Amino acid sequence: MAENDLPDQDFAPTKKKKSDDESEKRRKKITPGSLMKAIIRSGEGQEKPVEGDQVIFHCTTRTLDGIVVDSTRLEHGGKGNPIRNVLGKSKMILGFLEGIPTMTKGEVAMFKMKPEIHYAEEDCPVTVSDDFPKNDELHFEIEMLDFHKVKVVGEDLGVVKKIISEGQGWECPREPYEVEARINAKTIDGKLVLSHSEDPYSFTFGRSELPKGLEMGIGTMARGEKAAIF
């Protein structure tokens, strides 16, 4: 279906509880017609991402006449790696901040955004190259691959943790504990590059025997807990 044939849905900012945080102040900039959504493919179920969830999605940005100016997809010149953001934590353009929480898992949607809703927003926290058409109205095609609750481990969002199964008790490893952990390391596309799933890997916490981010994530885990650390 051609983009111009898609039925557009206009929506004003979602009414939320009173808050003085930066996200709520930014949402007040959204005016009728500045952010439009058209669903290309419906997703699964009714659940939608909320603040604190890590959202994983592909994005292709086009001009209104269909020219691709940016994409995460290989077929459009990207690296093939989806975007991973934490709602309420990661720096995002205003259109994503408001539009992504309306999507279900597996959904593909087209968001039409006025410049002030994407990178031309005053004090936009996300920067683009000088040749990016940030002063133009643009189409953002989003495929919501997955979302899940995560714990932010690093202040700079460099390390986040998804709990797969809860552990026992409340105590977490700290210096100078001796720790045993079953570890599988994978690339973003799922290729296994290191495995200690059969024989646990033993290390002394705090002695830099593991990559810093991995040790930070393990430092938030209880005994018996299973988690994915990104």
PDB file of N, CA and C in Angstrom, residues 8-9 12 16 33-34 61 66 77-78 89 92 94 96 116 126 142 174 179 194 204 208-209 211 221-222 229:
ATOM      1  N   ASP A   8      -4.557   8.166   8.110  1.00  0.00           N
ATOM      2  CA  ASP A   8      -3.794   8.800   9.176  1.00  0.00           C
ATOM      3  C   ASP A   8      -4.619   8.942  10.441  1.00  0.00           C
ATOM      4  N   GLN A   9      -3.949   8.764  11.573  1.00  0.00           N
ATOM      5  CA  GLN A   9      -4.567   8.977  12.878  1.00  0.00           C
ATOM      6  C   GLN A   9      -3.819  10.117  13.553  1.00  0.00           C
ATOM      7  N   ALA A  12      -3.279  14.020  19.908  1.00  0.00           N
ATOM      8  CA  ALA A  12      -2.676  15.025  20.777  1.00  0.00           C
ATOM      9  C   ALA A  12      -1.916  14.302  21.866  1.00  0.00           C
ATOM     10  N   LYS A  16      -1.506  12.482  31.025  1.00  0.00           N
ATOM     11  CA  LYS A  16      -0.769  11.729  32.027  1.00  0.00           C
ATOM     12  C   LYS A  16      -0.845  12.464  33.348  1.00  0.00           C
ATOM     13  N   GLY A  33      -2.072  17.769  14.451  1.00  0.00           N
ATOM     14  CA  GLY A  33      -1.523  17.695  13.106  1.00  0.00           C
ATOM     15  C   GLY A  33      -0.018  17.602  13.030  1.00  0.00           C
ATOM     16  N   SER A  34       0.676  17.798  14.164  1.00  0.00           N
ATOM     17  CA  SER A  34       2.141  17.754  14.124  1.00  0.00           C
ATOM     18  C   SER A  34       2.683  16.332  14.174  1.00  0.00           C
ATOM     19  N   THR A  61      13.742   6.354   7.917  1.00  0.00           N
ATOM     20  CA  THR A  61      13.267   7.730   7.793  1.00  0.00           C
ATOM     21  C   THR A  61      13.290   8.144   6.329  1.00  0.00           C
ATOM     22  N   GLY A  66       9.450  10.026  -0.547  1.00  0.00           N
ATOM     23  CA  GLY A  66       9.913   8.644  -0.510  1.00  0.00           C
ATOM     24  C   GLY A  66      11.405   8.413  -0.509  1.00  0.00           C
ATOM     25  N   GLY A  77      20.616   0.671   3.479  1.00  0.00           N
ATOM     26  CA  GLY A  77      21.915   1.270   3.739  1.00  0.00           C
ATOM     27  C   GLY A  77      22.333   1.335   5.191  1.00  0.00           C
ATOM     28  N   GLY A  78      21.524   0.774   6.090  1.00  0.00           N
ATOM     29  CA  GLY A  78      21.866   0.768   7.510  1.00  0.00           C
ATOM     30  C   GLY A  78      22.753  -0.413   7.875  1.00  0.00           C
ATOM     31  N   LYS A  89      14.214   7.125  29.854  1.00  0.00           N
ATOM     32  CA  LYS A  89      15.631   7.240  30.213  1.00  0.00           C
ATOM     33  C   LYS A  89      16.492   7.668  29.023  1.00  0.00           C
ATOM     34  N   MET A  92      15.515  10.700  23.160  1.00  0.00           N
ATOM     35  CA  MET A  92      14.689  10.370  22.006  1.00  0.00           C
ATOM     36  C   MET A  92      14.090  11.637  21.426  1.00  0.00           C
ATOM     37  N   LEU A  94      11.000  13.867  20.079  1.00  0.00           N
ATOM     38  CA  LEU A  94       9.680  14.007  20.689  1.00  0.00           C
ATOM     39  C   LEU A  94       8.643  13.088  20.048  1.00  0.00           C
ATOM     40  N   PHE A  96       9.078  10.129  18.798  1.00  0.00           N
ATOM     41  CA  PHE A  96       9.254   8.776  19.336  1.00  0.00           C
ATOM     42  C   PHE A  96       8.742   8.700  20.768  1.00  0.00           C
ATOM     43  N   GLU A 116       9.274  20.309  14.104  1.00  0.00           N
ATOM     44  CA  GLU A 116       9.394  20.618  15.534  1.00  0.00           C
ATOM     45  C   GLU A 116       9.129  19.413  16.427  1.00  0.00           C
ATOM     46  N   VAL A 126      18.699  14.855  20.705  1.00  0.00           N
ATOM     47  CA  VAL A 126      19.336  13.962  19.738  1.00  0.00           C
ATOM     48  C   VAL A 126      19.872  14.796  18.574  1.00  0.00           C
ATOM     49  N   ILE A 142       8.391   2.602  11.569  1.00  0.00           N
ATOM     50  CA  ILE A 142       8.878   1.893  12.754  1.00  0.00           C
ATOM     51  C   ILE A 142       8.325   0.470  12.780  1.00  0.00           C
ATOM     52  N   ARG A 174      29.623  -8.480  45.657  1.00  0.00           N
ATOM     53  CA  ARG A 174      30.371  -7.233  45.775  1.00  0.00           C
ATOM     54  C   ARG A 174      31.827  -7.576  46.087  1.00  0.00           C
ATOM     55  N   VAL A 179      32.903 -15.300  42.811  1.00  0.00           N
ATOM     56  CA  VAL A 179      31.629 -15.486  42.116  1.00  0.00           C
ATOM     57  C   VAL A 179      31.761 -16.587  41.069  1.00  0.00           C
ATOM     58  N   LEU A 194      31.020 -16.644  23.003  1.00  0.00           N
ATOM     59  CA  LEU A 194      31.676 -17.156  24.206  1.00  0.00           C
ATOM     60  C   LEU A 194      30.651 -17.909  25.029  1.00  0.00           C
ATOM     61  N   THR A 204      36.903 -13.159  40.794  1.00  0.00           N
ATOM     62  CA  THR A 204      36.838 -12.363  42.017  1.00  0.00           C
ATOM     63  C   THR A 204      36.244 -11.004  41.680  1.00  0.00           C
ATOM     64  N   SER A 208      38.545  -6.633  38.036  1.00  0.00           N
ATOM     65  CA  SER A 208      38.589  -6.400  36.577  1.00  0.00           C
ATOM     66  C   SER A 208      38.892  -7.665  35.786  1.00  0.00           C
ATOM     67  N   GLU A 209      38.374  -8.793  36.266  1.00  0.00           N
ATOM     68  CA  GLU A 209      38.572 -10.051  35.549  1.00  0.00           C
ATOM     69  C   GLU A 209      37.501 -10.271  34.475  1.00  0.00           C
ATOM     70  N   PRO A 211      34.768  -7.863  31.655  1.00  0.00           N
ATOM     71  CA  PRO A 211      34.485  -6.522  31.148  1.00  0.00           C
ATOM     72  C   PRO A 211      33.664  -5.737  32.172  1.00  0.00           C
ATOM     73  N   MET A 221      22.731  -8.843  40.570  1.00  0.00           N
ATOM     74  CA  MET A 221      22.008 -10.110  40.534  1.00  0.00           C
ATOM     75  C   MET A 221      22.041 -10.840  41.873  1.00  0.00           C
ATOM     76  N   ALA A 222      20.924 -11.506  42.173  1.00  0.00           N
ATOM     77  CA  ALA A 222      20.845 -12.342  43.371  1.00  0.00           C
ATOM     78  C   ALA A 222      21.276 -13.770  43.025  1.00  0.00           C
ATOM     79  N   ILE A 229      22.092  -9.252  30.005  1.00  0.00           N
ATOM     80  CA  ILE A 229      22.725  -7.955  30.240  1.00  0.00           C
ATOM     81  C   ILE A 229      23.144  -7.383  28.894  1.00  0.00           C
TER      82      ILE A 229
END
